[in-house]
Short mmCIF file of C-alpha atoms and ligand atoms in Angstrom, two decimals:
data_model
loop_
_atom_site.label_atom_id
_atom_site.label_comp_id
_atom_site.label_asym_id
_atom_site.label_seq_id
_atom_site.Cartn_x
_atom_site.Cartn_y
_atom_site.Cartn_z
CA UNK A 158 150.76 122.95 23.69
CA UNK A 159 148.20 123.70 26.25
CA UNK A 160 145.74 126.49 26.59
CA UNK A 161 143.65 126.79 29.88
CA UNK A 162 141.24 128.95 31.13
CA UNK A 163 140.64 130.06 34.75
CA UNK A 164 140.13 132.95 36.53
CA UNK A 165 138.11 134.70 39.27
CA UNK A 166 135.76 135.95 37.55
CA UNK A 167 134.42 132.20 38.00
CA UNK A 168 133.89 132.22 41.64
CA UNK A 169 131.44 135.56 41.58
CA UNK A 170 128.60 132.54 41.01
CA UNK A 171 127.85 132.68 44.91
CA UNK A 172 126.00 129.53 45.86
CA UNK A 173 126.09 130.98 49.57
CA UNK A 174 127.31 129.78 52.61
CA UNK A 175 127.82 125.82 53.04
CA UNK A 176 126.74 124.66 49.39
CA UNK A 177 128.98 121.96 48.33
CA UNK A 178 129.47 123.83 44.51
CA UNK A 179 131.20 127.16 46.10
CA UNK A 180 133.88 129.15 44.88
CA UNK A 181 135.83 127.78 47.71
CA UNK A 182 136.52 124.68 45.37
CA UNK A 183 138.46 126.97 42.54
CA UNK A 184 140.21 129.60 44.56
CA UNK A 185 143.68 127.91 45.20
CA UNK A 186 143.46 126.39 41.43
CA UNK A 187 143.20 130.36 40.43
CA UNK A 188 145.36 131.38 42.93
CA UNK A 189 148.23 129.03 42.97
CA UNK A 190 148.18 126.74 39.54
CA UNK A 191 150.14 129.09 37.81
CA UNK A 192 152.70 129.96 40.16
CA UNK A 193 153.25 125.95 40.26
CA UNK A 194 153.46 125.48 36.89
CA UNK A 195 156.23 127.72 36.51
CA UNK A 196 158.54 126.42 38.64
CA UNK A 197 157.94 122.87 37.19
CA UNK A 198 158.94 123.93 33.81
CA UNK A 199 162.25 125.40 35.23
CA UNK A 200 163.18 122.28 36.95
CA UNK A 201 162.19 120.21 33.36
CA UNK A 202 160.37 117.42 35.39
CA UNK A 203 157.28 118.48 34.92
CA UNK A 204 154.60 120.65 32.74
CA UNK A 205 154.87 121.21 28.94
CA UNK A 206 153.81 124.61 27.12
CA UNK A 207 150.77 126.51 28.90
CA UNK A 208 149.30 129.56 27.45
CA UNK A 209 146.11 131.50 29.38
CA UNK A 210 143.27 131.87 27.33
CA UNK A 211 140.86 134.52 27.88
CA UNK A 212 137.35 134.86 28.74
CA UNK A 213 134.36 136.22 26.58
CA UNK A 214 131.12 135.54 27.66
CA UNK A 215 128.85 133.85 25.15
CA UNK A 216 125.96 135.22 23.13
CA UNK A 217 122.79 133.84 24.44
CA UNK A 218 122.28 132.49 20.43
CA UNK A 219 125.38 130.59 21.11
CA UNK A 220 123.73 129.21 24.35
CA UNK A 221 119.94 128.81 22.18
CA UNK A 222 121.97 126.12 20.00
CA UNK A 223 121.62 123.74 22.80
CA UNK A 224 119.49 125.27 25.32
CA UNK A 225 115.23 126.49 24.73
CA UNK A 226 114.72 130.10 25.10
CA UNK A 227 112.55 129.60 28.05
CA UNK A 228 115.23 127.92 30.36
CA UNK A 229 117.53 130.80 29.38
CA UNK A 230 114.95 133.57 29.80
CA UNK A 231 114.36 132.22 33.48
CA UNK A 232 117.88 131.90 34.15
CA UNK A 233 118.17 135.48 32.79
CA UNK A 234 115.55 136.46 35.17
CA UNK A 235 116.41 134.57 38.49
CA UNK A 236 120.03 136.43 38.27
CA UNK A 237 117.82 140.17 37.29
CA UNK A 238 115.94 139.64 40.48
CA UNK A 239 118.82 139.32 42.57
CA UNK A 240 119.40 135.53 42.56
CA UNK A 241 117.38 132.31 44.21
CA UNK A 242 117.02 128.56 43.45
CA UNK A 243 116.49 127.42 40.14
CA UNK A 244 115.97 123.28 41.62
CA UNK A 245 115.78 122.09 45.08
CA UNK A 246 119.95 122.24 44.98
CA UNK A 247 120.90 124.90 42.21
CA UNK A 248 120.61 127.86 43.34
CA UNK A 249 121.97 131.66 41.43
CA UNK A 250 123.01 134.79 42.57
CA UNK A 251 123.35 138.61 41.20
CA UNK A 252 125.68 137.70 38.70
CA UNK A 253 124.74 133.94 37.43
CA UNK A 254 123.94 134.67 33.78
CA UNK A 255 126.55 136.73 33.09
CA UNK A 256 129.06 134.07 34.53
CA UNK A 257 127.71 131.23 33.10
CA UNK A 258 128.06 132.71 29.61
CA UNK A 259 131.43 133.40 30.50
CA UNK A 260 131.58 129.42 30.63
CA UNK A 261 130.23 128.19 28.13
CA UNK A 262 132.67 131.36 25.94
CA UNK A 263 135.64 129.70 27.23
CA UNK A 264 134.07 126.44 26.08
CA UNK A 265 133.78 128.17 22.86
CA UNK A 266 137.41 129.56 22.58
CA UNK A 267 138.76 126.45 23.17
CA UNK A 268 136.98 125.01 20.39
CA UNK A 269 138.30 127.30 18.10
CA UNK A 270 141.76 127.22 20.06
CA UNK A 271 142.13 123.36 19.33
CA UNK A 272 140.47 123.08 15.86
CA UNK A 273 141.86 126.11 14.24
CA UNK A 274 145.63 124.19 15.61
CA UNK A 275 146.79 126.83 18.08
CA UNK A 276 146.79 124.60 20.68
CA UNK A 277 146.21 120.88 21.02
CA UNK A 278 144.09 120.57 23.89
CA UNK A 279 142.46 122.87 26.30
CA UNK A 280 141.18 122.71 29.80
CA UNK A 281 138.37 125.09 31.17
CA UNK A 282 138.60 125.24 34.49
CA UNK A 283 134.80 126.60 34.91
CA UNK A 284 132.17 127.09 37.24
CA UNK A 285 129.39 126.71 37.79
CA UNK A 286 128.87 122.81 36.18
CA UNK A 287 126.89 121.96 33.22
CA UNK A 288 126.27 118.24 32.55
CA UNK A 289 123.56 118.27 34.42
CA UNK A 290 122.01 120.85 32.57
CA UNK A 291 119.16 119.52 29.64
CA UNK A 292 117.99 121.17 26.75
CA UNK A 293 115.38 122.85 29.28
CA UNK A 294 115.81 122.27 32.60
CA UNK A 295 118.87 123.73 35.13
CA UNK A 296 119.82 121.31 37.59
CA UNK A 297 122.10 119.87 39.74
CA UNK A 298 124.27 122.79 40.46
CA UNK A 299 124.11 123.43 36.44
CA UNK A 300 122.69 126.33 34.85
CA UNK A 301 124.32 125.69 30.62
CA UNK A 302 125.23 122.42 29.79
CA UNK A 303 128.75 123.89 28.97
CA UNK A 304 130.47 120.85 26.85
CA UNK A 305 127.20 119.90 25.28
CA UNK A 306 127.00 123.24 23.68
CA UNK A 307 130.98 123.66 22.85
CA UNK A 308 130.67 119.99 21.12
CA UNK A 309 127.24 121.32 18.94
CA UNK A 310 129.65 123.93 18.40
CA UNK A 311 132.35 122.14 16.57
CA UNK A 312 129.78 119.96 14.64
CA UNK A 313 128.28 122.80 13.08
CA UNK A 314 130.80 125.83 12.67
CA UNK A 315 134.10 123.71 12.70
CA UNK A 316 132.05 121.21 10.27
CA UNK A 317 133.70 118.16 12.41
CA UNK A 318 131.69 115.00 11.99
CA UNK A 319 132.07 113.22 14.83
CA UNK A 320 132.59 114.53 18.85
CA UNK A 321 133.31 112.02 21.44
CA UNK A 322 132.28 113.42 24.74
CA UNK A 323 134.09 111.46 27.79
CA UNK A 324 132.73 111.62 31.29
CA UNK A 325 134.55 110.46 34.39
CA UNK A 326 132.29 112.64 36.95
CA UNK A 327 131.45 110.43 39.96
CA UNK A 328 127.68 111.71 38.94
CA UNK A 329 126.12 110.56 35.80
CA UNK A 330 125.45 113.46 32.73
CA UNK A 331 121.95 112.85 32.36
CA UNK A 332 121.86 116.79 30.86
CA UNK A 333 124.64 115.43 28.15
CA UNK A 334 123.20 111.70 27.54
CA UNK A 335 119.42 113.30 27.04
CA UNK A 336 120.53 115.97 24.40
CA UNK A 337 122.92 114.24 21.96
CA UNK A 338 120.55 110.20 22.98
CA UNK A 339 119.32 110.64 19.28
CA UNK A 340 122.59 112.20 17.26
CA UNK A 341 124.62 110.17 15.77
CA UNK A 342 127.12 112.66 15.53
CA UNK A 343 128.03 112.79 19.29
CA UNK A 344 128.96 109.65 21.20
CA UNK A 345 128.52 109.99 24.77
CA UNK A 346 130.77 107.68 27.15
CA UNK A 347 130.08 108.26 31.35
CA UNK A 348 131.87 105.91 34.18
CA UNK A 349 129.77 106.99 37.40
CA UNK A 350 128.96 105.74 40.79
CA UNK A 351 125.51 104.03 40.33
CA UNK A 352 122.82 103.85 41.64
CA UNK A 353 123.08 107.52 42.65
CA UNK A 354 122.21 111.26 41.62
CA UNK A 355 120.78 111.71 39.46
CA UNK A 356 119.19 108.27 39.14
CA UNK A 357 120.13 107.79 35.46
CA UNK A 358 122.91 105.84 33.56
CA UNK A 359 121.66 102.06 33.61
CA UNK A 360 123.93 100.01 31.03
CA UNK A 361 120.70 99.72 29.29
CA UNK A 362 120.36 103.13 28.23
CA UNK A 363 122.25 103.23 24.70
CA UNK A 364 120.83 106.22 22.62
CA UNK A 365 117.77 106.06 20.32
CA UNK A 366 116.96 106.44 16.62
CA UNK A 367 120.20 107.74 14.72
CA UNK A 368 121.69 107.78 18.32
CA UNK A 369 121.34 104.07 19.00
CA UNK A 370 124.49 102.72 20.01
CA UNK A 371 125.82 106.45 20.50
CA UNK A 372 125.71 106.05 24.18
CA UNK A 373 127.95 103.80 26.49
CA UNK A 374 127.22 103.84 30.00
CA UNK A 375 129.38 101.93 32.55
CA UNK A 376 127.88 101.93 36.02
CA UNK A 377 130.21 101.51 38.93
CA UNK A 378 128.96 100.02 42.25
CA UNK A 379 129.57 102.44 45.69
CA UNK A 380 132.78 99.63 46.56
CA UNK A 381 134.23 98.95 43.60
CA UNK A 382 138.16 98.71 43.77
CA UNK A 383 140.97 101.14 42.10
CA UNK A 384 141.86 98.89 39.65
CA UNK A 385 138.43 97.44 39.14
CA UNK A 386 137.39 100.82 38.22
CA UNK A 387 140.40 101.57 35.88
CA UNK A 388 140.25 98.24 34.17
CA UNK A 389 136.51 99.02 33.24
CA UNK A 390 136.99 102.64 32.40
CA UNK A 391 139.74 101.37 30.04
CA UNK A 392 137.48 98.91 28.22
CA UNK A 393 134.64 101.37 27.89
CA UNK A 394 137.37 104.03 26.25
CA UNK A 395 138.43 101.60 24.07
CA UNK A 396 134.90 100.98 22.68
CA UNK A 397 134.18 104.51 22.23
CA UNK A 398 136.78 105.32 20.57
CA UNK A 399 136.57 103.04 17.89
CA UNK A 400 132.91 102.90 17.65
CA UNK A 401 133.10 107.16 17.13
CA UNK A 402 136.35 107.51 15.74
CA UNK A 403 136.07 111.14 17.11
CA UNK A 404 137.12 114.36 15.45
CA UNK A 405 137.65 115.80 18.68
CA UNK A 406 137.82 114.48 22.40
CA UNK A 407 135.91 116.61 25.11
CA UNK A 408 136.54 115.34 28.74
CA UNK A 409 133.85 116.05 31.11
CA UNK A 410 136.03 116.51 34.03
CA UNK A 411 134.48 115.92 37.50
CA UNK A 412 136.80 114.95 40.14
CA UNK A 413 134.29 113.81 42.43
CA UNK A 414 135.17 110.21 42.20
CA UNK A 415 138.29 111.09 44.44
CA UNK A 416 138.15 109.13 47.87
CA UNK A 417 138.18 112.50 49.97
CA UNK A 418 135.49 113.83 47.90
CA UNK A 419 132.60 114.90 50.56
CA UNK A 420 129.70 114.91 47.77
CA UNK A 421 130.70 111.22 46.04
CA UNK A 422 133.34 109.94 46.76
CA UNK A 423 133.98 106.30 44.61
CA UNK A 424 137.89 105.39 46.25
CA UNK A 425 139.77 106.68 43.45
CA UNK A 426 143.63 108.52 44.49
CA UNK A 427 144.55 111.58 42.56
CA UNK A 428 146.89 109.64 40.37
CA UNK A 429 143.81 107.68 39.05
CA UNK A 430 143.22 111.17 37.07
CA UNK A 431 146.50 111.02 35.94
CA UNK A 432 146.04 107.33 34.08
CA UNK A 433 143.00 108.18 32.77
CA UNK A 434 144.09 111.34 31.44
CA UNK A 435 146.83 109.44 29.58
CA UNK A 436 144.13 106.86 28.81
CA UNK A 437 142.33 109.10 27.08
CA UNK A 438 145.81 110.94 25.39
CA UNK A 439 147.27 107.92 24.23
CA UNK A 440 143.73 106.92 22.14
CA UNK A 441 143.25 110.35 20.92
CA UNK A 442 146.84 110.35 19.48
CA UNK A 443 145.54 107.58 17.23
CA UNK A 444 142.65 109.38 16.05
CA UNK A 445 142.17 112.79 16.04
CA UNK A 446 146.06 114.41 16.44
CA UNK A 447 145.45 114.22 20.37
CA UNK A 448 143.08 117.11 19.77
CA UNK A 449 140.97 117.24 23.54
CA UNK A 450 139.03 119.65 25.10
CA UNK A 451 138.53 119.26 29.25
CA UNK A 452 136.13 120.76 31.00
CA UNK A 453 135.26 121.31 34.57
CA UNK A 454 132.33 119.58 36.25
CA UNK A 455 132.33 118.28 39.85
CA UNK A 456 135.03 117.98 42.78
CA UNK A 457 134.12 118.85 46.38
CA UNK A 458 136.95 118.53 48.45
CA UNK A 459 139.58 122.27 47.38
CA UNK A 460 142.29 119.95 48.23
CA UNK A 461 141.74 116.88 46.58
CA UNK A 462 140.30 118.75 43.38
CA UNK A 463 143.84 121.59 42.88
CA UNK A 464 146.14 118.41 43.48
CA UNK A 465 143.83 117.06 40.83
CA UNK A 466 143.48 119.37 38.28
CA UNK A 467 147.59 119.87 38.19
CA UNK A 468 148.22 116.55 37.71
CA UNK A 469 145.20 116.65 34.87
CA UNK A 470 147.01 119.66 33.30
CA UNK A 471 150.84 118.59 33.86
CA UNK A 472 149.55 115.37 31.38
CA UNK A 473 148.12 117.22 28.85
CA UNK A 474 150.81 119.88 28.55
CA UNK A 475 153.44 117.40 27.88
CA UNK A 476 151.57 115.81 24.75
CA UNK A 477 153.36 115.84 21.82
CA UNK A 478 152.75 114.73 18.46
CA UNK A 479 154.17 111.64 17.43
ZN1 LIG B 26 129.61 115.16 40.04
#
């Protein structure tokens, strides 16, 4: 049983005219995902149980877990004054704050949604981004770093012990890697194209202190093939998994990598998402009840990302407990 979250609220974050991170990339998911998953159940071939969640901005202390006062206060403030850039490429409008609380709530929800056994896995299908986003610094289209603060979330009021953060954006989570690089409690796994933006996520960079070891990056070069990429995402799940032996599975979902993607484009076909989604299914079966939480991050191209996303949700809605 699935719970997602969606809705139009999420494309009032206007990023104006021509910015790759628009609300053109969500509209046909909110306006047409449902009215495909219906038919699909009718004709049995294709999604499982789907229930809408819905969406309750967070309190800015739920934000302050993750995120310094400061970086919220001028978030806060850019959105007041009637919106502007935040970085060189992240830029707000009237309504910002208010919808990236929304965000990280549905972030939130879903935590509860999945943990409390309503539901056993989510997907947030958010904007704007987060895992970009650092403790205090908005960038790279992210304002909150949405998952980051969801996963601090189930650590501390769920009382989970261990989160295992997955991240299959074409662009590596610098925002994610920096704030759990000295927990031990979150392991943070990214595939991305490399080198690119943001310039982090060298194989060398494998978490400090009580982190050390927490972090698994696998860089993939500009050319690399289909399968070439598959075979090394699989051996970097298989690693995480059994070096966190997670609680709970949160899927940083960028669909970026997608060969028609405009912003980074790495070869992959839609049905790539589709084996790593059961990838990551099959191994969370084994260890935490296939309990996984997926959340929106990149994905460029409207088309590529909606075909996507329902092939994303069709495999998660038809998990079932063994
Ligand atoms: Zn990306």
């Amino acid at each position: 049983m699935t719970i997602i979250y969606l809705g139009s609220l999420f494309e009032e974050h206007d990023t104006g005219a021509g910015h790759p991170e628009s609300a053109r990339r969500i509209e046909k998911v909110n306006k047409d995902l449902l009215s495909t998953v219906a038919p699909a159940i009718k004709s049995d071939g294709g999604f499982g149980d789907i229930t809408v969640g819905s969406i309750t901005p967070a309190e800015r202390t739920v934000i302050e877990k993750v995120h310094q006062s400061g970086q919220v206060d001028k978030v806060m403030n850019i959105t007041a004054s009637g919106g502007g850039f935040i970085d060189g490429d992240t830029v707000l409008s009237s309504d910002s704050y208010h919808i990236a609380a929304a965000a990280v709530g549905v972030c939130i929800d879903a935590v509860d949604q999945i943990v409390d056994q309503n539901h056993h896995n989510a997907l947030c299908l958010i904007r704007p981004p987060g895992h970009h986003a650092t403790a205090d610094t908005s960038m790279g289209f992210c304002l909150f770093n949405n998952i980051a603060i969801a996963a601090e979330y189930a650590l501390k009021n769920k009382q989970l012990g261990r989160v295992l953060i997955i991240d299959w954006d074409v662009h590596h989570g610098n925002g994610t890697q920096d704030i759990f690089y000295g927990k031990e409690d979150v392991f943070y796994f990214s595939t991305h194209r490399y080198p690119f933006y943001p310039g982090s996520g060298h194989e060398s960079e494998t978490g400090t202190g009580a982190g050390l070891g927490k972090t698994l990056n696998i860089p993939m070069a500009a050319d690399i093939s289909r399968s070439d990429f598959l075979d090394q995402f699989q051996l970097g799940l298989d690693q995480a998994f059994v070096k966190c032996k997670p609680d709970l599975v949160m899927i940083s979902a960028g669909f970026d990598a997608h060969y028609l993607d405009p912003v980074g484009s790495l070869g992959l076909e839609t049905e790539d998402f589709g084996l790593m989604t059961e990838m990551v299914i099959d191994r969370a079966r084994q260890y935490c009840a296939g309990r996984i939480l997926s959340v929106l991050e990149g994905g460029y191209h409207p088309g590529a990302l909606y075909q996507s996303i329902a092939l994303h949700l069709q495999k998660l809605s038809v998990y079932k407990p063994s």
